[in-house]
XYZ file of C-alpha atoms in Angstrom:
442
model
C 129.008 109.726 90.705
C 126.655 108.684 93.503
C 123.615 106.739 92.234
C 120.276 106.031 94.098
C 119.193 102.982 93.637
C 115.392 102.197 94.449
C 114.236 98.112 94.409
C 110.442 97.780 94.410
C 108.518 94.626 93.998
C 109.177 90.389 94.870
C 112.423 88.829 95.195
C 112.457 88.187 91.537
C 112.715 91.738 91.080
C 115.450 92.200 93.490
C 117.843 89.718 91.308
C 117.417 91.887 88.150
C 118.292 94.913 91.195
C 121.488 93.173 92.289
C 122.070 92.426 88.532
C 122.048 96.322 87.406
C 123.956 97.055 90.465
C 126.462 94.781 89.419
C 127.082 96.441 86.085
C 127.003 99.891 87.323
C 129.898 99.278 89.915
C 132.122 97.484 87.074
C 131.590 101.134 85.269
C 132.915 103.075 88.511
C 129.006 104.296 89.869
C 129.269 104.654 93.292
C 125.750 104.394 95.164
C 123.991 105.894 98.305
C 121.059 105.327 100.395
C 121.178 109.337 100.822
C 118.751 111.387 98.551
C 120.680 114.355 99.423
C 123.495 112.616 98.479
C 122.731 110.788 95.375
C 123.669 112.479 91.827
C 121.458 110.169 89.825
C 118.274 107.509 90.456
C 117.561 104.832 89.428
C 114.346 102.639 90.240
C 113.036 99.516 89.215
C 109.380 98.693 89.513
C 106.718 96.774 90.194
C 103.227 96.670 88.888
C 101.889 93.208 89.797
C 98.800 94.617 92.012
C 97.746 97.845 92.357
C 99.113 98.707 95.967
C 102.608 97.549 93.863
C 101.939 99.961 91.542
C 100.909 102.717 93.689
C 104.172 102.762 95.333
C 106.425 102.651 92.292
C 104.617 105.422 91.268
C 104.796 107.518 94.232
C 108.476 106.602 94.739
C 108.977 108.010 90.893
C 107.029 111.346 91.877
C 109.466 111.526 95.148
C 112.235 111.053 92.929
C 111.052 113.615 90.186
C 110.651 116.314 92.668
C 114.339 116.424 93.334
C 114.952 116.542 89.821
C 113.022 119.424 89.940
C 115.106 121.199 92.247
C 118.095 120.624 90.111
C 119.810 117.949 93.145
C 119.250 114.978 90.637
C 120.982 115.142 86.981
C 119.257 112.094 85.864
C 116.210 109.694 86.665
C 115.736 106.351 85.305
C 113.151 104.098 85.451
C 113.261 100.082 85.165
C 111.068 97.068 85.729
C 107.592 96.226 85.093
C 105.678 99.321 85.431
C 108.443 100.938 82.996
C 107.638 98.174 80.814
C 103.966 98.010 80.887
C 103.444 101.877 81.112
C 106.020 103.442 79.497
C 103.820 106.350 77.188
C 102.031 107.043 80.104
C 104.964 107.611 82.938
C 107.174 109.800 80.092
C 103.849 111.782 79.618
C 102.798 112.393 83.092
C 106.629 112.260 84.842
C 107.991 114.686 82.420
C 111.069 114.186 85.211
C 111.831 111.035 83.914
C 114.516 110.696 81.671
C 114.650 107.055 79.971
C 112.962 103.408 80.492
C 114.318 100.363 80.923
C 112.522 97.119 79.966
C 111.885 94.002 82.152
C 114.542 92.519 79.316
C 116.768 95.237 78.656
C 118.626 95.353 82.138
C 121.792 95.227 80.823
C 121.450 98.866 79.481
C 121.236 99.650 82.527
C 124.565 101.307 82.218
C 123.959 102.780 78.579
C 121.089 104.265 79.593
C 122.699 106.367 82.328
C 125.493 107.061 80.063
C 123.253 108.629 77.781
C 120.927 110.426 80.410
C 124.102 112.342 81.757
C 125.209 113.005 78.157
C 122.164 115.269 77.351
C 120.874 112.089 75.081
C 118.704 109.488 76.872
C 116.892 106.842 75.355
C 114.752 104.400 75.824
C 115.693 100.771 75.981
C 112.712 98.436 75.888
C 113.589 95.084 73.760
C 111.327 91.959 73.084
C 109.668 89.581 76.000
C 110.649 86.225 74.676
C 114.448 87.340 74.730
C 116.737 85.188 76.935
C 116.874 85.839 80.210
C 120.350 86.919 81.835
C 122.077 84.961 84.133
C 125.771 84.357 85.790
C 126.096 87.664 85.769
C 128.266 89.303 89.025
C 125.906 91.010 91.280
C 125.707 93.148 94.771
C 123.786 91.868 97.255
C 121.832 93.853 99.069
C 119.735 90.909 101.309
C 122.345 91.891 104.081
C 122.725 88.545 105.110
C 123.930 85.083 104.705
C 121.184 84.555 102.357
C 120.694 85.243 98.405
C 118.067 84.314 95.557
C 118.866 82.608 92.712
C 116.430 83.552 89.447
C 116.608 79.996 87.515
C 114.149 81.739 84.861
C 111.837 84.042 83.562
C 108.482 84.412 82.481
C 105.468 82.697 82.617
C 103.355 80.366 80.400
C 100.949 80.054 82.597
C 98.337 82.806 81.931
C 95.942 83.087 85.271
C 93.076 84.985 84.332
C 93.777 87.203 86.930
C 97.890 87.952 86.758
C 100.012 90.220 84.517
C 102.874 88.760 83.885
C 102.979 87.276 80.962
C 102.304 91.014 79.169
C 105.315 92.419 81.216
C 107.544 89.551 81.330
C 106.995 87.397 78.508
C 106.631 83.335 78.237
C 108.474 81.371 80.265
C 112.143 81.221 79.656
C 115.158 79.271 81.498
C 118.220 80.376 82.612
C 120.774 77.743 81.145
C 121.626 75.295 83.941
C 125.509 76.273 83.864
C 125.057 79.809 83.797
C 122.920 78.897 86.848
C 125.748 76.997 88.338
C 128.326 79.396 87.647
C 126.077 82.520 89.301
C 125.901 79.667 92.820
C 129.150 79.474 93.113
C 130.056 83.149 92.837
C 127.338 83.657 95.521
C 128.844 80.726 97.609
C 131.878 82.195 97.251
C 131.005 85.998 98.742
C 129.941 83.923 101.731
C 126.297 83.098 101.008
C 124.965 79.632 102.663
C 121.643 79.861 102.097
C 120.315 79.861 98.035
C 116.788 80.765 97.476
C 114.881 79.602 94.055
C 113.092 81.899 92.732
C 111.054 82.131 89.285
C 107.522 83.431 88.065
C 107.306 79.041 88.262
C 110.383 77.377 89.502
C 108.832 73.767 88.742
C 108.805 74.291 85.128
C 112.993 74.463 84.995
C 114.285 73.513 82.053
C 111.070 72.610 79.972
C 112.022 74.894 76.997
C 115.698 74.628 76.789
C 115.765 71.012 77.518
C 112.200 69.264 76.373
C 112.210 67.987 80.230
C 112.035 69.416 84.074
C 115.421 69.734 84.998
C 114.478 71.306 88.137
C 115.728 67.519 90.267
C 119.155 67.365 88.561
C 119.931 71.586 88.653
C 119.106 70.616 92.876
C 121.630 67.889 92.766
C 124.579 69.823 91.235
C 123.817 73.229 93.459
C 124.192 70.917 96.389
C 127.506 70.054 95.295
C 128.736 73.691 95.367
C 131.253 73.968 98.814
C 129.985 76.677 101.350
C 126.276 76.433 100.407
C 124.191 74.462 103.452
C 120.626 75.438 102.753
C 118.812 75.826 99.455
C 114.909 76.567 99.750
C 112.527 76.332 96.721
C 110.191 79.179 96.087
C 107.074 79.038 93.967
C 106.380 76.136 92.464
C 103.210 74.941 90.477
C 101.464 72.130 92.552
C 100.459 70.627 88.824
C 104.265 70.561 88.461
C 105.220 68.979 91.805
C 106.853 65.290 90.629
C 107.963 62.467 92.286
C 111.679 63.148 91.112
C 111.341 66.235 92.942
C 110.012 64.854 96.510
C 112.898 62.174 96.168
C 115.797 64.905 95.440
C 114.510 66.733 98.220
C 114.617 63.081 100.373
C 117.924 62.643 99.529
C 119.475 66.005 99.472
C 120.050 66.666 103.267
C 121.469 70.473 101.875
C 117.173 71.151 100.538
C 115.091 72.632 103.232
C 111.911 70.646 103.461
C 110.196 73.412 102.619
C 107.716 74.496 99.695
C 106.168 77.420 98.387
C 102.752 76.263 96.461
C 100.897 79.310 95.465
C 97.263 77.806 95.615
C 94.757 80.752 95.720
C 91.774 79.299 96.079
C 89.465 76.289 97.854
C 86.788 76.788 95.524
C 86.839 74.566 92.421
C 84.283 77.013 90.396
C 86.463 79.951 91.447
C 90.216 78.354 90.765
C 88.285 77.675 87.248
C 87.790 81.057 86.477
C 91.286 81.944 87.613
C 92.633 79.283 84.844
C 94.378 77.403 87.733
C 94.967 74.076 86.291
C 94.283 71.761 89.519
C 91.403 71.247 91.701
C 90.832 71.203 95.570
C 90.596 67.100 95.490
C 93.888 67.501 93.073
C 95.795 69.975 95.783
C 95.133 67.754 98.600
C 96.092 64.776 97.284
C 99.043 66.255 96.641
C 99.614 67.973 99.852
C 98.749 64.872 101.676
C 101.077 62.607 99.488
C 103.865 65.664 100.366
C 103.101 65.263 104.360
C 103.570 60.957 104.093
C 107.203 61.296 101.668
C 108.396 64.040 104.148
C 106.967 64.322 107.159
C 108.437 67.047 108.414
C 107.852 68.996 105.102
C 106.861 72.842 105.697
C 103.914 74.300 103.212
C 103.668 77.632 102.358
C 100.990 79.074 100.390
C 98.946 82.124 99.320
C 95.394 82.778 98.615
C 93.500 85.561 96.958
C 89.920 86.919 98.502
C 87.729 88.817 96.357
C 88.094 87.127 92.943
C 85.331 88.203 90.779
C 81.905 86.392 91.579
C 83.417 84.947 94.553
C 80.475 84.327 96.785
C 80.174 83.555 100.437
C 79.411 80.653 99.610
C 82.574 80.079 97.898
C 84.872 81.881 100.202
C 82.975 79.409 102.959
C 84.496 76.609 100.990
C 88.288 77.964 100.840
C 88.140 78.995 104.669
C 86.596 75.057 105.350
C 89.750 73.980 102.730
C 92.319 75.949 105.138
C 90.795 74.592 108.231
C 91.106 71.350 106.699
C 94.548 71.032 105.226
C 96.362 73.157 108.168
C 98.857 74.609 105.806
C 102.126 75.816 107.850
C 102.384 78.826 106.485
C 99.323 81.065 104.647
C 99.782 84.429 103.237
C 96.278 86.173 102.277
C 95.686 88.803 99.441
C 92.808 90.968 98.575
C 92.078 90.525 94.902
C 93.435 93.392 92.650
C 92.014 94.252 89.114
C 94.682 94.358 86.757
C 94.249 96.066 83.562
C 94.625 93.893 80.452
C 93.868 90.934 82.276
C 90.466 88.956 81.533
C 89.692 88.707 85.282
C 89.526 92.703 85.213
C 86.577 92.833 82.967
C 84.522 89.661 84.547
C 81.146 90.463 85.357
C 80.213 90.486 89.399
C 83.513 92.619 90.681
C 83.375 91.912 94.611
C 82.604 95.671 96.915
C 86.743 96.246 98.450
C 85.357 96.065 101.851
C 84.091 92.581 101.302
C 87.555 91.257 100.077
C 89.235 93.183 103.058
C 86.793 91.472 105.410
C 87.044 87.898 104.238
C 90.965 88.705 104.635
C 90.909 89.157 108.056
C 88.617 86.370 108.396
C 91.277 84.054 106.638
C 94.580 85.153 108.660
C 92.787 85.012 111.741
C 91.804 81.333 110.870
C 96.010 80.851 109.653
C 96.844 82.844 112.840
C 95.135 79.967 115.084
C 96.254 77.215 112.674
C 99.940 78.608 113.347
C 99.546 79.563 116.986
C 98.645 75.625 117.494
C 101.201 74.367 114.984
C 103.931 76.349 117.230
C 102.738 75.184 120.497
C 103.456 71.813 118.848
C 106.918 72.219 118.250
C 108.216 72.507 121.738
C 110.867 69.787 122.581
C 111.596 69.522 119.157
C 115.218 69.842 117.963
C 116.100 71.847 115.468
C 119.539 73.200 113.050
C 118.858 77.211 112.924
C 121.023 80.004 110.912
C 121.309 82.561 113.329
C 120.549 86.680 111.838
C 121.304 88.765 114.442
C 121.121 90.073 117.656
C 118.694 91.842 119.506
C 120.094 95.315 121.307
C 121.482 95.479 124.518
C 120.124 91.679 125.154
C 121.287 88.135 125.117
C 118.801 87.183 122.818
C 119.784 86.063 118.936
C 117.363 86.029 115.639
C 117.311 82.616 113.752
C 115.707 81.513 111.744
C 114.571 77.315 110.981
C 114.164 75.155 108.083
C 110.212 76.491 108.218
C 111.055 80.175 107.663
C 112.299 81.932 104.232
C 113.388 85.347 104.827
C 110.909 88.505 104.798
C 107.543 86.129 104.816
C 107.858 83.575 107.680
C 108.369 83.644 110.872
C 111.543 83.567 113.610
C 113.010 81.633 116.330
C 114.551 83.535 119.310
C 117.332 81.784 121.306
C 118.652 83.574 125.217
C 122.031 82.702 125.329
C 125.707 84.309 126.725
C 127.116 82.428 123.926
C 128.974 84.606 121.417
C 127.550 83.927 117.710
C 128.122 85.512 114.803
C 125.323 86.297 111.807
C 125.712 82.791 109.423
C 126.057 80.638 112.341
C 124.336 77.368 112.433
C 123.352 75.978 115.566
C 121.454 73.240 117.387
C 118.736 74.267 119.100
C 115.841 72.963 121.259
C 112.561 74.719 121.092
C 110.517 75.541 124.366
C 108.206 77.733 123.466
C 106.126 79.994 121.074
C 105.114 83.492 121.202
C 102.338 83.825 118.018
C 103.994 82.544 114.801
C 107.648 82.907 116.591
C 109.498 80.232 118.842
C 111.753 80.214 121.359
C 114.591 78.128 121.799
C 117.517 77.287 123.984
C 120.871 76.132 122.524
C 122.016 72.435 122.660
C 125.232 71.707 124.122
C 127.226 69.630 121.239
């Protein structure tokens, strides 16, 4: 039987994907990228901001029309808006057969079973349950690249963010499950391991009363066939010294960190429950820069956040101007049911947030436009992604640029490379965010 199988949301999301896709192919489900094709659907949402839930939704109402016309025997829904909004989907989406919980993935199969037995059910369990992990998975990143969840959860509790309602506390994945998953990935070929968590920082708190994030870093760079591993979301309150010095000593870590800051107003990351302050970040950042120099800092910010005034979004832009991150990814605040931030007085007008967007990305796009110019001459090991059509011309990618969010480098060459190659490479030049590079005879 030919399953559908829909991935919304982060890269988080796309684990617990691979995961269920994993278990459906040891039962003998067969899947397709067809709707015409597809006997079965199965989709697994997201509901983190409202243009995230919009499209879950719509994809469900897509997918509920062809269960109208009889084409689909069975429609499934996983993930966080199945988890958050369950009553309301089986009410509205009368289509919709069964939900799957953000921790009940591994009914994945059951559920189906019972769907296409006349006899679905529901399968939504409780948030502080342990997390999967090790479990055999198909990729679907289509590259040389893969994500490793190393937990769940959050403990954080931003006045602003949801996940803690949908996902539960904050969880670890048991180091050697962890391990275990690695080297299954290294094995199918994967050389570049992406950490990934709601916090990544946090590893190992709860199971082991310390962070074990340092030592789990040591041991995955011991696992053959693995040459890059990039850390994703970490906590700048979290950031230690053991962690700058693994990442010093480690040649396999990119020198690369994603530090989800949000805002450079003090008052404002107050209200947000952010547990650092702009003096606190750039310390920090600055402290980063002198133990690596060559580090690469990615961040996000929101615009918008309730009672944000000009005055304070005049402080975050001066912030941004000031600490030149490398990479800056900007986000229009979005009110999120259930969440204190969604019922603060002094909600900012939608137009406003969209405006002081632009305003930030086109401050990031001349911090980046500069910060590529500066590159050229510079030497550089790249994993090469592709090819571009009928041209000499490959896609890489450096150290600075995690799939899907950063940028690329483009090399013109008559060599023959393959996807997964690693090359030397000397820049020469920038076009925007992307550079351009010639190889290095070796």
């Amino acid at each position: 039987m030919n399953i559908l199988f829909v991935s919304l949301g982060c890269d988080k999301n796309l684990v617990d994907s691979e995961v269920m896709l994993g278990m459906l192919k040891e039962r003998g489900y067969t899947f397709t990228d067809d709707q015409t094709q597809a006997d079965a659907a199965v989709v697994n949402t997201c509901c983190f901001i409202n243009d995230a839930k919009e499209e879950s939704i719509q994809t469900i109402l897509e997918l509920a029309e062809l269960k109208k016309t009889g084409q689909l025997k069975a429609l499934v829904v996983a993930g966080c808006l199945a988890q958050r909004y369950q009553a309301e989907i089986q009410k509205e989406i009368e289509e919709v057969d069964a939900i799957i919980g953000t921790t009940a993935l591994e009914k994945v199969v059951e559920t189906l079973d019972e769907v296409l037995a006349g006899k679905g059910e529901n399968h939504l369990e409780a948030l502080d349950k342990a997390p999967l992990g090790g479990k055999e998975r198909v990729l679907t990143t289509g590259g040389y690249f893969s994500y490793l969840k190393i937990a769940e959860g959050c403990n954080k509790h931003c006045t602003y963010c949801i996940i803690p309602k949908v996902r539960g506390e904050y969880r670890s994945v048991p180091m050697e499950l962890l391990l275990d998953e690695a080297r299954q990935l290294a094995g199918k070929g994967i050389k570049e391991l992406i950490l990934v968590a709601q916090e990544t920082t946090l590893y190992g708190m709860d199971l082991y009363g310390e962070k074990k994030l340092p030592e789990l870093l040591d041991r995955l760079c011991e696992i053959e066939g693995l040459i890059w591993i990039r850390i994703m979301y970490c906590y700048p309150e979290e950031i230690t010294q053991e962690l700058i010095d693994v990442m010093k000593r480690q040649t396999k870590i990119c020198h690369y960190l994603d530090i989800p800051i949000q805002s450079g107003s003090d008052r404002i990351l107050k209200l947000m429950g952010r547990r650092t302050d702009t003096a606190q970040i750039e310390a920090l950042v600055d402290h980063l820069r002198e133990e690596i120099q060559d580090i690469c800092i990615r961040t996000t910010f929101i615009t918008g956040f309730p009672t944000e005034t000009e005055e304070d979004f005049t402080e975050t832009m001066e912030f941004i101007n000031r600490m030149e991150f490398d990479r800056l990814g900007a986000f229009t605040y979005s009110p999120e049911e259930g969440t204190p931030a969604a019922v603060m007085d002094g909600q900012v007008e939608e137009e406003i947030k969209l405006r002081r967007q632009q305003e930030m990305m086109e401050l990031q796009q001349e911090i980046a436009f500069e910060a590529a110019e500066n590159m050229k001459g510079r030497e550089l090991t790249v994993m090469i992604e592709g090819k571009l059509a009928e041209e000499d011309v490959y896609v890489a990618r450096t150290y600075k640029d995690a799939p899907s969010v950063d940028g690329y480098l483009f090399v013109d060459t008559d060599w023959s490379l393959m996807s997964g190659d690693f090359v030397r490479v000397r820049v020469t030049g920038a076009n925007e965010y992307d550079l351009i590079g010639e190889i290095i005879e070796e």
